[in-house]
mmCIF file with all atom_site columns, C-alpha atoms in Angstrom:
data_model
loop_
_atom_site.group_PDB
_atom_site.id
_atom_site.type_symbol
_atom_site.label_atom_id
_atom_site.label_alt_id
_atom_site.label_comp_id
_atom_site.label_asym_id
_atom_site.label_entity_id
_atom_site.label_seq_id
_atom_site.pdbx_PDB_ins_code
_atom_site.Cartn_x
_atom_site.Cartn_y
_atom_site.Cartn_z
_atom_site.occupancy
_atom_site.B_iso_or_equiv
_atom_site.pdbx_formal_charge
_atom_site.auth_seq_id
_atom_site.auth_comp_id
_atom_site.auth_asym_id
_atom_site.auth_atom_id
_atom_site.pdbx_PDB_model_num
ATOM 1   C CA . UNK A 1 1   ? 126.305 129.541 134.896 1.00 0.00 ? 24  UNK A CA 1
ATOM 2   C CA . UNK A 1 2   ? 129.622 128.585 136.375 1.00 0.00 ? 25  UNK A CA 1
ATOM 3   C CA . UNK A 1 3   ? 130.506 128.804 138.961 1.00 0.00 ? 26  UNK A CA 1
ATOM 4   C CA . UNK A 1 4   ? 127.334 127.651 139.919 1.00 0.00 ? 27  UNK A CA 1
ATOM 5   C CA . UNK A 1 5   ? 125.442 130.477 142.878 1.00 0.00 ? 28  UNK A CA 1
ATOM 6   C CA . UNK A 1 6   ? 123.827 127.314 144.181 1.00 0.00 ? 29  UNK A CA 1
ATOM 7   C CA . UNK A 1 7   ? 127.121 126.768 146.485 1.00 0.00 ? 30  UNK A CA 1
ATOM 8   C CA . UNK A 1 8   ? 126.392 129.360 148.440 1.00 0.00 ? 31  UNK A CA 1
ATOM 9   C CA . UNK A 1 9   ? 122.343 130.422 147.888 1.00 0.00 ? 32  UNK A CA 1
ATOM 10  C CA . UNK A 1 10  ? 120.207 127.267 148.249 1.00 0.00 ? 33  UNK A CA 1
ATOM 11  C CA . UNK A 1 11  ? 116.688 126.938 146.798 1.00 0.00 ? 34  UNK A CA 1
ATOM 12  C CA . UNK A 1 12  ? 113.916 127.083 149.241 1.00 0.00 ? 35  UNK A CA 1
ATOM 13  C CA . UNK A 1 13  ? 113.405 123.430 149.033 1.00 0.00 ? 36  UNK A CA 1
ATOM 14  C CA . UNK A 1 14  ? 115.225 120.402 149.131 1.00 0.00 ? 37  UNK A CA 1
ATOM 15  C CA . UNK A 1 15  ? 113.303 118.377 146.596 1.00 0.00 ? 38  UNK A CA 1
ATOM 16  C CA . UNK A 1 16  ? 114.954 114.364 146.181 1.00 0.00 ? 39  UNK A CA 1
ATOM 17  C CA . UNK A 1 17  ? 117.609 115.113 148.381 1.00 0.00 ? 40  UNK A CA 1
ATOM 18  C CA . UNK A 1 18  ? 116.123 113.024 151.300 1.00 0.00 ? 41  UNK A CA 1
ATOM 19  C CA . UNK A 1 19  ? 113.054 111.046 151.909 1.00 0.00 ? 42  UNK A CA 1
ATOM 20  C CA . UNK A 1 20  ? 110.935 112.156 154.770 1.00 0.00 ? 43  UNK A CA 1
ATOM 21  C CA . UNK A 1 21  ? 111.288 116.159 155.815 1.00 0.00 ? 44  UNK A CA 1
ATOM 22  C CA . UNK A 1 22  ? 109.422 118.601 158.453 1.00 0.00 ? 45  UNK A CA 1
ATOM 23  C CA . UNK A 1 23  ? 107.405 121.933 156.450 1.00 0.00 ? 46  UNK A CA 1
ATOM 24  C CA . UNK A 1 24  ? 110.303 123.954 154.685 1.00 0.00 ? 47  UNK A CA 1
ATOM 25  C CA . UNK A 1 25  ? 110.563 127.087 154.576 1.00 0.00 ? 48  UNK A CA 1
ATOM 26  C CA . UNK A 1 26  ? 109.707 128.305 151.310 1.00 0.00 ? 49  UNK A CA 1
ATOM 27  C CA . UNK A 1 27  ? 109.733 132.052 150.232 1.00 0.00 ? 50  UNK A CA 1
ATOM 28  C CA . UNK A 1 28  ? 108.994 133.582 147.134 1.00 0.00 ? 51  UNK A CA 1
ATOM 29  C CA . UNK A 1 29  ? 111.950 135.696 146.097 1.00 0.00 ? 52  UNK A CA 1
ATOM 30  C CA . UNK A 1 30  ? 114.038 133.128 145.628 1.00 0.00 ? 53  UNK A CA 1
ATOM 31  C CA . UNK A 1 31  ? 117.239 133.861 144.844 1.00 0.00 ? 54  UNK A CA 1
ATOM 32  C CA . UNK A 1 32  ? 116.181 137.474 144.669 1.00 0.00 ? 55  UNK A CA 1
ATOM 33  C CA . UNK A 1 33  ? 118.998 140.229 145.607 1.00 0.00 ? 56  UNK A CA 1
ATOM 34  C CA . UNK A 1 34  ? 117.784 143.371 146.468 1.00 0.00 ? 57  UNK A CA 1
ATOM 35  C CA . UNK A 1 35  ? 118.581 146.417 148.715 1.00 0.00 ? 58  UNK A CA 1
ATOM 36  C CA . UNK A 1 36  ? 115.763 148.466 150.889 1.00 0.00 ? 59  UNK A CA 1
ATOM 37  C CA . UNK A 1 37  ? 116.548 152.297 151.020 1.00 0.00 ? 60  UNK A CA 1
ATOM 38  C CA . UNK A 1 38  ? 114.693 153.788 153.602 1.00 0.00 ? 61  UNK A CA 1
ATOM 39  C CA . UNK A 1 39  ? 114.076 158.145 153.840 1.00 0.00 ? 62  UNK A CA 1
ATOM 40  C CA . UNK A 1 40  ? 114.750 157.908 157.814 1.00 0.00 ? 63  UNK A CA 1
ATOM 41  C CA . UNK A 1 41  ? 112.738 161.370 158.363 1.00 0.00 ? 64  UNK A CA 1
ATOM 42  C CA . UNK A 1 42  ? 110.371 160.976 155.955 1.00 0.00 ? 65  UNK A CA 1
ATOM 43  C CA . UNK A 1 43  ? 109.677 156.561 156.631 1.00 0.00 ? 66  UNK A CA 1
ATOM 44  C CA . UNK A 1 44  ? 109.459 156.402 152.611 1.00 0.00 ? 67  UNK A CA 1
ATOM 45  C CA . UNK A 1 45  ? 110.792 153.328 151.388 1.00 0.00 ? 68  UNK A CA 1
ATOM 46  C CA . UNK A 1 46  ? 111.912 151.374 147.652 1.00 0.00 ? 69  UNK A CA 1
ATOM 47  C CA . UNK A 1 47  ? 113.493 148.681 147.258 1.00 0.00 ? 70  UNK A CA 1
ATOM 48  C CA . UNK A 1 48  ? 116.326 148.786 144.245 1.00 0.00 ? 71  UNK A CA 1
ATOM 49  C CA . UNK A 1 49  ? 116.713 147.544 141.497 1.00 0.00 ? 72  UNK A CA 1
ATOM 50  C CA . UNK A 1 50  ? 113.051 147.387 141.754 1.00 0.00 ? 73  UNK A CA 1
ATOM 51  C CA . UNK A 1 51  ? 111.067 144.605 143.113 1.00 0.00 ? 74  UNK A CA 1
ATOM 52  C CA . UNK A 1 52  ? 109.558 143.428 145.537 1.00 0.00 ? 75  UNK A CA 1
ATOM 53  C CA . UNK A 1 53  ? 108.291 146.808 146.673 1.00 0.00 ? 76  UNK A CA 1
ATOM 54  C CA . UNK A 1 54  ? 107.662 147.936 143.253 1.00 0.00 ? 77  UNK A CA 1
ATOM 55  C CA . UNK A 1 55  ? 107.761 151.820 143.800 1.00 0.00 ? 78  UNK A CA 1
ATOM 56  C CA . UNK A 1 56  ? 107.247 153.964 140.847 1.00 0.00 ? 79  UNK A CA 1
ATOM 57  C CA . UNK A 1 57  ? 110.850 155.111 140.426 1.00 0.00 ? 80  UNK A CA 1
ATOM 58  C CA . UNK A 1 58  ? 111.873 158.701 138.682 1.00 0.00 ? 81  UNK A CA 1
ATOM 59  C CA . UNK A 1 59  ? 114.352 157.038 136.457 1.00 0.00 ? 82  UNK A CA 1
ATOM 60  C CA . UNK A 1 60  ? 115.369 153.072 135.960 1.00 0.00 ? 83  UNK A CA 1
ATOM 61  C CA . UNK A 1 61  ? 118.341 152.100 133.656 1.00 0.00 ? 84  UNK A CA 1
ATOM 62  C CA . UNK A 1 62  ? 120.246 148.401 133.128 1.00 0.00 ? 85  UNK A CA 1
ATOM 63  C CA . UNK A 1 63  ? 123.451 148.479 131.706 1.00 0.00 ? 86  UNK A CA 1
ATOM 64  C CA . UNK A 1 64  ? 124.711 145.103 131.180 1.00 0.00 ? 87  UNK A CA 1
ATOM 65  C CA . UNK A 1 65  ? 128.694 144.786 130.688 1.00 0.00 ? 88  UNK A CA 1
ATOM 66  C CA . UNK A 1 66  ? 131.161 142.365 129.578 1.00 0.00 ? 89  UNK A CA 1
ATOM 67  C CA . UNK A 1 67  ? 132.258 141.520 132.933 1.00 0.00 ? 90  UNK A CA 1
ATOM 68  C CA . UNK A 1 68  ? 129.432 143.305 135.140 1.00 0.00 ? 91  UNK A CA 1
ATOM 69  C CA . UNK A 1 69  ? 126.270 144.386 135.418 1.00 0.00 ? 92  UNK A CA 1
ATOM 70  C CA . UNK A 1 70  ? 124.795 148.020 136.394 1.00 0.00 ? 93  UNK A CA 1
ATOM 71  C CA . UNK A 1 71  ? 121.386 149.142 137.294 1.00 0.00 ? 94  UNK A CA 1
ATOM 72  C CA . UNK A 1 72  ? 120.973 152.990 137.986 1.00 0.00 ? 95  UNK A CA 1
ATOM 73  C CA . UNK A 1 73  ? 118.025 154.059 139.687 1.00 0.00 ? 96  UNK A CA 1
ATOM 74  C CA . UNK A 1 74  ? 116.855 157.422 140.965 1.00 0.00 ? 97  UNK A CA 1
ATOM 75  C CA . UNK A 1 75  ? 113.405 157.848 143.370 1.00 0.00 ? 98  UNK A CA 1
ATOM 76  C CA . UNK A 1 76  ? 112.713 161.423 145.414 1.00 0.00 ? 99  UNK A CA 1
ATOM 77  C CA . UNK A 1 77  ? 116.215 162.538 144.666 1.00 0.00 ? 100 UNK A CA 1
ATOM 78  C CA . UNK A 1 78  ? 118.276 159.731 145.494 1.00 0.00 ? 101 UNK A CA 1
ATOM 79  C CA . UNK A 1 79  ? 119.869 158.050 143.154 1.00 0.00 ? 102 UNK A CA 1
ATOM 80  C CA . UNK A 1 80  ? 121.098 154.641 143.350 1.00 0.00 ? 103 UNK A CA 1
ATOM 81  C CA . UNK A 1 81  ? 123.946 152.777 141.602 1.00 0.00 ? 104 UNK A CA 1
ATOM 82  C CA . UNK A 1 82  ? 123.984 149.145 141.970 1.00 0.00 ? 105 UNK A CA 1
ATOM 83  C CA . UNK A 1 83  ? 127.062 146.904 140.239 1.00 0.00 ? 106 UNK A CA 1
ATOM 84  C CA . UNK A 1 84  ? 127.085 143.289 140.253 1.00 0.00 ? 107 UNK A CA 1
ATOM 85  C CA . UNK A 1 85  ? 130.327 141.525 139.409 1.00 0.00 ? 108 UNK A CA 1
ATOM 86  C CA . UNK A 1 86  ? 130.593 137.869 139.268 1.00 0.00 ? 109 UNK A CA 1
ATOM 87  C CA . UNK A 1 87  ? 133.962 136.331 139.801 1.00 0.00 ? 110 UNK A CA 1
ATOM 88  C CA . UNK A 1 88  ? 134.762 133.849 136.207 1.00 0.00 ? 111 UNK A CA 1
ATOM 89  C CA . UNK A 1 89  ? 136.506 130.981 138.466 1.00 0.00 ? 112 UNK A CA 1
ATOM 90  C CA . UNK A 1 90  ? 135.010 131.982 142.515 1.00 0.00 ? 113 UNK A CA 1
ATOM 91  C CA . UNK A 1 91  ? 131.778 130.858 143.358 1.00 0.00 ? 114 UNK A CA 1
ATOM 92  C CA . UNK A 1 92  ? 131.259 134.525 144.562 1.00 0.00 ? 115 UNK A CA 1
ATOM 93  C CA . UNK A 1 93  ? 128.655 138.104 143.782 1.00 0.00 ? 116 UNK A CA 1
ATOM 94  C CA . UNK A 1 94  ? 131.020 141.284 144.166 1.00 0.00 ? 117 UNK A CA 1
ATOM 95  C CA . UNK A 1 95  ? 127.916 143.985 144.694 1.00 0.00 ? 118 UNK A CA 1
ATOM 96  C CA . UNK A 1 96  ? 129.112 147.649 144.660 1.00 0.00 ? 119 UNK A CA 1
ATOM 97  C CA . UNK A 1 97  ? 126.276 150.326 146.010 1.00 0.00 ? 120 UNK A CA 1
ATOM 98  C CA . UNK A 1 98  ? 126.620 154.221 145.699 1.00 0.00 ? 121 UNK A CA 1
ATOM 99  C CA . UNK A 1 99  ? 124.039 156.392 146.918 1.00 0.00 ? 122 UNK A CA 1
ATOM 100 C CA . UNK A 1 100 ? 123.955 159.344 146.619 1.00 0.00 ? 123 UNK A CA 1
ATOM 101 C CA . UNK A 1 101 ? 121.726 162.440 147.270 1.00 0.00 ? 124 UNK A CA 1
ATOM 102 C CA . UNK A 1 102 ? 120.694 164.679 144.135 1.00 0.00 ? 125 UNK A CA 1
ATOM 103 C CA . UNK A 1 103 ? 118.659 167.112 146.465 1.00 0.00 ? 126 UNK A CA 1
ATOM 104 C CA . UNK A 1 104 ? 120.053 170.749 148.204 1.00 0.00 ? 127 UNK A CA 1
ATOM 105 C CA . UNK A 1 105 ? 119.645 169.918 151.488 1.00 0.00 ? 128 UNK A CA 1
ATOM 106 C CA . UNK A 1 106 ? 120.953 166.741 153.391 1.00 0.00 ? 129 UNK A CA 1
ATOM 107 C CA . UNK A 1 107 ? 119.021 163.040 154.201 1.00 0.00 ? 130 UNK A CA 1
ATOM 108 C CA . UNK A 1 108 ? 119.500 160.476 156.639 1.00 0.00 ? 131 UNK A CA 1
ATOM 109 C CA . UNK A 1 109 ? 119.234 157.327 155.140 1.00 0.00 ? 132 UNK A CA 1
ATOM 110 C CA . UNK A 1 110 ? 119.353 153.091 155.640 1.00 0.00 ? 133 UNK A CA 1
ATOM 111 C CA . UNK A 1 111 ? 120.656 150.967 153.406 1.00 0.00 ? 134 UNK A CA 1
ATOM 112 C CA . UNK A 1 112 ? 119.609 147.573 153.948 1.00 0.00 ? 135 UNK A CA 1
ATOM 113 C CA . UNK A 1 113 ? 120.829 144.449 151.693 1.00 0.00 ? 136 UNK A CA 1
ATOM 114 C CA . UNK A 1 114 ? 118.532 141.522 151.075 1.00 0.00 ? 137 UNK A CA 1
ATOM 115 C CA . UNK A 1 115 ? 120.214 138.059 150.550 1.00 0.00 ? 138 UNK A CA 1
ATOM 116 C CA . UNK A 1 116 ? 118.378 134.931 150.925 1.00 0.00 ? 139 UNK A CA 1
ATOM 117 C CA . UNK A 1 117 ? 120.513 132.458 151.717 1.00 0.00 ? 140 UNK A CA 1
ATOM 118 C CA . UNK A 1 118 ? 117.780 129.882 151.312 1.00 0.00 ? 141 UNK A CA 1
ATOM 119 C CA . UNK A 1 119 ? 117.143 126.444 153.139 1.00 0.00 ? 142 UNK A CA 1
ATOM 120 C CA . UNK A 1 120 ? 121.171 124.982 153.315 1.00 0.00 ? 143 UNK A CA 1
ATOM 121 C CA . UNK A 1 121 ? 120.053 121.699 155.540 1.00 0.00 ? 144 UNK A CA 1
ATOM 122 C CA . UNK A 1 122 ? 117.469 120.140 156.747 1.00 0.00 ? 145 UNK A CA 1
ATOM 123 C CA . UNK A 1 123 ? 120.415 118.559 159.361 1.00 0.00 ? 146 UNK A CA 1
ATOM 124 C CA . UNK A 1 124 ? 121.564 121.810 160.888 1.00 0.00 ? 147 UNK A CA 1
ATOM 125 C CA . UNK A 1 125 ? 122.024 125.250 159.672 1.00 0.00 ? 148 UNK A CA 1
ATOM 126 C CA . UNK A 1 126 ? 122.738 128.311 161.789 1.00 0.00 ? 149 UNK A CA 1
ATOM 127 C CA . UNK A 1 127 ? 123.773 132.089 161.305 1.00 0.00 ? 150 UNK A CA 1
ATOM 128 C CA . UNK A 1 128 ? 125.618 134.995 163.298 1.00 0.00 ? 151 UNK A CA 1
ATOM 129 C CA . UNK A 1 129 ? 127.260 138.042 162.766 1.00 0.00 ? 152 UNK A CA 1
ATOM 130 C CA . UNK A 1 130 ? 131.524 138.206 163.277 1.00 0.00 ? 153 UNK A CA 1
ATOM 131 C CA . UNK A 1 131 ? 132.620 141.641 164.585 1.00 0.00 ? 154 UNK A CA 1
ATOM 132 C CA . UNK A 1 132 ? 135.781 140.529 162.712 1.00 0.00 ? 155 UNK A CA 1
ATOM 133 C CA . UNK A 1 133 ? 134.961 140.075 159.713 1.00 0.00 ? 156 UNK A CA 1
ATOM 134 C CA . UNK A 1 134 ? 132.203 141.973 159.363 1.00 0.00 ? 157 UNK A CA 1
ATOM 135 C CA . UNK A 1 135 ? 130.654 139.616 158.032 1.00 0.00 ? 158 UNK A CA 1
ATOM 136 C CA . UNK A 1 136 ? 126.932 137.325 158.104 1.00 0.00 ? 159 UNK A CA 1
ATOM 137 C CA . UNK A 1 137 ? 128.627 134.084 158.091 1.00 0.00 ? 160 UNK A CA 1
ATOM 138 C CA . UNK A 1 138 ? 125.970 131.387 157.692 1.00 0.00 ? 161 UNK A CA 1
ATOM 139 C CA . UNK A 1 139 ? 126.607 127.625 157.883 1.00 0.00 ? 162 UNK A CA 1
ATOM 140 C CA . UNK A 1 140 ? 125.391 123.876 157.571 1.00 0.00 ? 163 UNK A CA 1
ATOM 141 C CA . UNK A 1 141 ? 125.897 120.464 157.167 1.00 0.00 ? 164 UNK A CA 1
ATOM 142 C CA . UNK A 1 142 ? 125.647 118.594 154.391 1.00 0.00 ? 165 UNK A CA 1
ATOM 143 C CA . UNK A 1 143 ? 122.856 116.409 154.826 1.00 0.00 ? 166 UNK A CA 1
ATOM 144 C CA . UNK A 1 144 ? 123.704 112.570 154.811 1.00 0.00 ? 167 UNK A CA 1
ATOM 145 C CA . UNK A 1 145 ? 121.260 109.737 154.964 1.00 0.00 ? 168 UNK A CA 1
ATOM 146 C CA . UNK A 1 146 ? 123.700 106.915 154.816 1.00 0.00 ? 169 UNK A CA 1
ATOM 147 C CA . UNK A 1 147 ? 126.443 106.329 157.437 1.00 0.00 ? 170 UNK A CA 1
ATOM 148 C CA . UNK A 1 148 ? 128.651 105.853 155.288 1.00 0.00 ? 171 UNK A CA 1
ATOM 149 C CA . UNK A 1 149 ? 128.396 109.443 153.904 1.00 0.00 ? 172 UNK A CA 1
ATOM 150 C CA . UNK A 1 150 ? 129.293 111.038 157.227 1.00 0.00 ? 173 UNK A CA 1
ATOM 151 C CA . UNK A 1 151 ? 133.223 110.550 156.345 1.00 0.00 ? 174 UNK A CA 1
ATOM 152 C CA . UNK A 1 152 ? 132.459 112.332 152.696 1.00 0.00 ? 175 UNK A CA 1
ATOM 153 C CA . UNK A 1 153 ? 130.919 115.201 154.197 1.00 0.00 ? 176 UNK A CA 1
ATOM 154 C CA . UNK A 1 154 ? 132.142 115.858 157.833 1.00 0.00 ? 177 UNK A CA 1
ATOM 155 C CA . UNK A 1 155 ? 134.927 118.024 155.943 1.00 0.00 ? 178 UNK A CA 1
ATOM 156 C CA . UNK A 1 156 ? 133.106 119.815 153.679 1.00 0.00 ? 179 UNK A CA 1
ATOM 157 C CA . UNK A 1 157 ? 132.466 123.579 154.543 1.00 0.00 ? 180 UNK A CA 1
ATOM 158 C CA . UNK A 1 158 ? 128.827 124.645 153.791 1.00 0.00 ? 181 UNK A CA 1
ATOM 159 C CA . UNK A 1 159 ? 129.786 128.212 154.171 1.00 0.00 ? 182 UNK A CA 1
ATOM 160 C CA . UNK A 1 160 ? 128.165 131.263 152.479 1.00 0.00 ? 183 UNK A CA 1
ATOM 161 C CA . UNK A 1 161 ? 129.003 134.843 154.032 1.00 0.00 ? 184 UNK A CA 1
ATOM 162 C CA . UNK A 1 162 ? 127.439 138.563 153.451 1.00 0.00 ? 185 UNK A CA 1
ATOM 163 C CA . UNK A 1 163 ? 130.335 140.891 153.970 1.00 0.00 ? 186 UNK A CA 1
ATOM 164 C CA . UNK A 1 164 ? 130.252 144.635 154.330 1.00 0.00 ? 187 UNK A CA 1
ATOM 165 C CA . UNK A 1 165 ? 132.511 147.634 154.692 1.00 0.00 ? 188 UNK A CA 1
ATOM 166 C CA . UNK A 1 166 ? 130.280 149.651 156.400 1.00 0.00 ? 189 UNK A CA 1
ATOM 167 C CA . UNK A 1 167 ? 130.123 148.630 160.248 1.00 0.00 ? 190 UNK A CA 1
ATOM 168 C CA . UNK A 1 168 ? 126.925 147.661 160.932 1.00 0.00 ? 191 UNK A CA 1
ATOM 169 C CA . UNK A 1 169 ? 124.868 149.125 163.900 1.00 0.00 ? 192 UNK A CA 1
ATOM 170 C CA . UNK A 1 170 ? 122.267 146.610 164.204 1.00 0.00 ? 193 UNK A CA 1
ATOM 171 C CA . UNK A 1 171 ? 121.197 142.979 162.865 1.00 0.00 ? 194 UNK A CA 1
ATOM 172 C CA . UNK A 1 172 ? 118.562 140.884 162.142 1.00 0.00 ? 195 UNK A CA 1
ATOM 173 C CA . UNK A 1 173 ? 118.890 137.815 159.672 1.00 0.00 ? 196 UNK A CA 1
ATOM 174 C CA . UNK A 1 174 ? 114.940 137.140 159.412 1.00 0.00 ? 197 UNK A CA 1
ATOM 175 C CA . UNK A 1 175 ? 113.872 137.772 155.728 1.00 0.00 ? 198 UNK A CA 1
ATOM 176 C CA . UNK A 1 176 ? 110.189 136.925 156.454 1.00 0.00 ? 199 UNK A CA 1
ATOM 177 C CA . UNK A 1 177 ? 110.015 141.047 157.849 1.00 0.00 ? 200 UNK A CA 1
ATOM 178 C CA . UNK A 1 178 ? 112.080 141.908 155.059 1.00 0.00 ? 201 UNK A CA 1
ATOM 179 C CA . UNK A 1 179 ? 109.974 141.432 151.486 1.00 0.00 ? 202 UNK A CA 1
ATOM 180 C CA . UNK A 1 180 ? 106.614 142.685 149.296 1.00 0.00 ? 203 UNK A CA 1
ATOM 181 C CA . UNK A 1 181 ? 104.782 145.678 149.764 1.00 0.00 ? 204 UNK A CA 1
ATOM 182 C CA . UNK A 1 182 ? 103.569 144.735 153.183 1.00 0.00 ? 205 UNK A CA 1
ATOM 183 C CA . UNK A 1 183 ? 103.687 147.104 156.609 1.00 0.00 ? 206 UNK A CA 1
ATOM 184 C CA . UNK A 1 184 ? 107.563 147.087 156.771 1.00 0.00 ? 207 UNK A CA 1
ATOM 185 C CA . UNK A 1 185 ? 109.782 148.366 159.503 1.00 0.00 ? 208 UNK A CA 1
ATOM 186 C CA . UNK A 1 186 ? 113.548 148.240 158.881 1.00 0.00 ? 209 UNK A CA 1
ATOM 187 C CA . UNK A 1 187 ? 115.417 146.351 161.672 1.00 0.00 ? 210 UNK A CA 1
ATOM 188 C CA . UNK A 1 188 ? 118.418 146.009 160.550 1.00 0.00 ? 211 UNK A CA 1
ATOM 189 C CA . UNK A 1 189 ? 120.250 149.996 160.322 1.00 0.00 ? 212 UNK A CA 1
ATOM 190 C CA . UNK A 1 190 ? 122.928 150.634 158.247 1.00 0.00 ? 213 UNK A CA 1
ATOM 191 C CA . UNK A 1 191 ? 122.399 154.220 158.952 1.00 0.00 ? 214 UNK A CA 1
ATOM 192 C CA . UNK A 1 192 ? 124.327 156.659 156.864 1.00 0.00 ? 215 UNK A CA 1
ATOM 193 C CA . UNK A 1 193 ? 124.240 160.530 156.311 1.00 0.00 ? 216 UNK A CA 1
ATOM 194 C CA . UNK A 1 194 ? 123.767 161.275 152.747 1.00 0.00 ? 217 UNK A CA 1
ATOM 195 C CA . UNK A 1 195 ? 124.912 164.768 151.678 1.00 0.00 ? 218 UNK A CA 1
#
């Protein structure tokens, strides 16, 4: 696939990339992209377009496209349209959501997206959130072992970014909370009123 989604969501692993390492982080949904949806009255929670919670959903369809794809997805009245759109010369994921509330009376939902960015460096690698943009804006540096290689890759920008435009209420860029069908609380809100 090119562009290549390894420029901006690295494997868990950095295997022949260096000799000697600490433990890295490894996690199993790798490079899963998902979204949590969370009844805030009720606590029931899927995950869309299906795993890694694994709910049994009312109604599941993929519609794959010429230039996008499209999962629909309805559970306990909400319905769910999900559109991935990959750019043909960017190395960039355009993901549309719609929610939307099939039921007579009105929900209070979160929306939370799931994006593992994966293990960037084993030199440094860092995350925060920019009020600005709006915007997860994770970054690194590429790892060297020669010094030689510094003056290759001191300009490089290891960037990858999760942009919204919904402002988000609250954050928390741990994934570890955020996966399976384990005891899960949502940290990070995107609170909306569905109607």
């Amino acid at each position: 696939m090119n562009p290549e989604p390894k420029k901006y969501a690295h494997n868990p692993n950095m295997a022949a990339t260096s000799f000697m390492q600490p433990e890295q982080p490894y996690f199993a949904h790798h490079p899963g992209r998902f979204f949590y949806l969370r009844d805030d009255e009720s606590g029931e929670l899927f995950s869309a377009p299906f795993a890694p919670i694994k709910a049994e959903l009312d109604s599941f369809e993929f519609q794959p496209g010429l230039s996008d794809i499209k999962w629909k997805i309805k559970h306990s009245d909400i319905e769910l349209e999900i559109t991935l759109t990959l750019s043909p010369d960017l190395a960039a994921e355009l993901w549309h959501v719609k929610v939307r509330n099939s039921d007579s009376q009105s929900r209070k939902v979160s929306l939370v997206p799931y994006f593992p960015v994966g293990y960037m460096s084993w030199m440094n690698m860092g995350a925060h959130f920019d009020d600005e943009l709006n915007a997860v804006v994770c970054t690194s540096i590429t790892p060297y072992q020669k010094l030689e290689d510094y003056a290759k890759n001191k300009h490089l920008k290891d960037i990858t970014y999760l942009a919204c435009d919904v402002k988000q209420r609250t954050l928390k860029p741990v994934c570890l909370d955020l996966k399976g069908r384990a005891v899960f609380i949502i940290q990070q809100d995107l609170a909306t009123n569905v109607a």
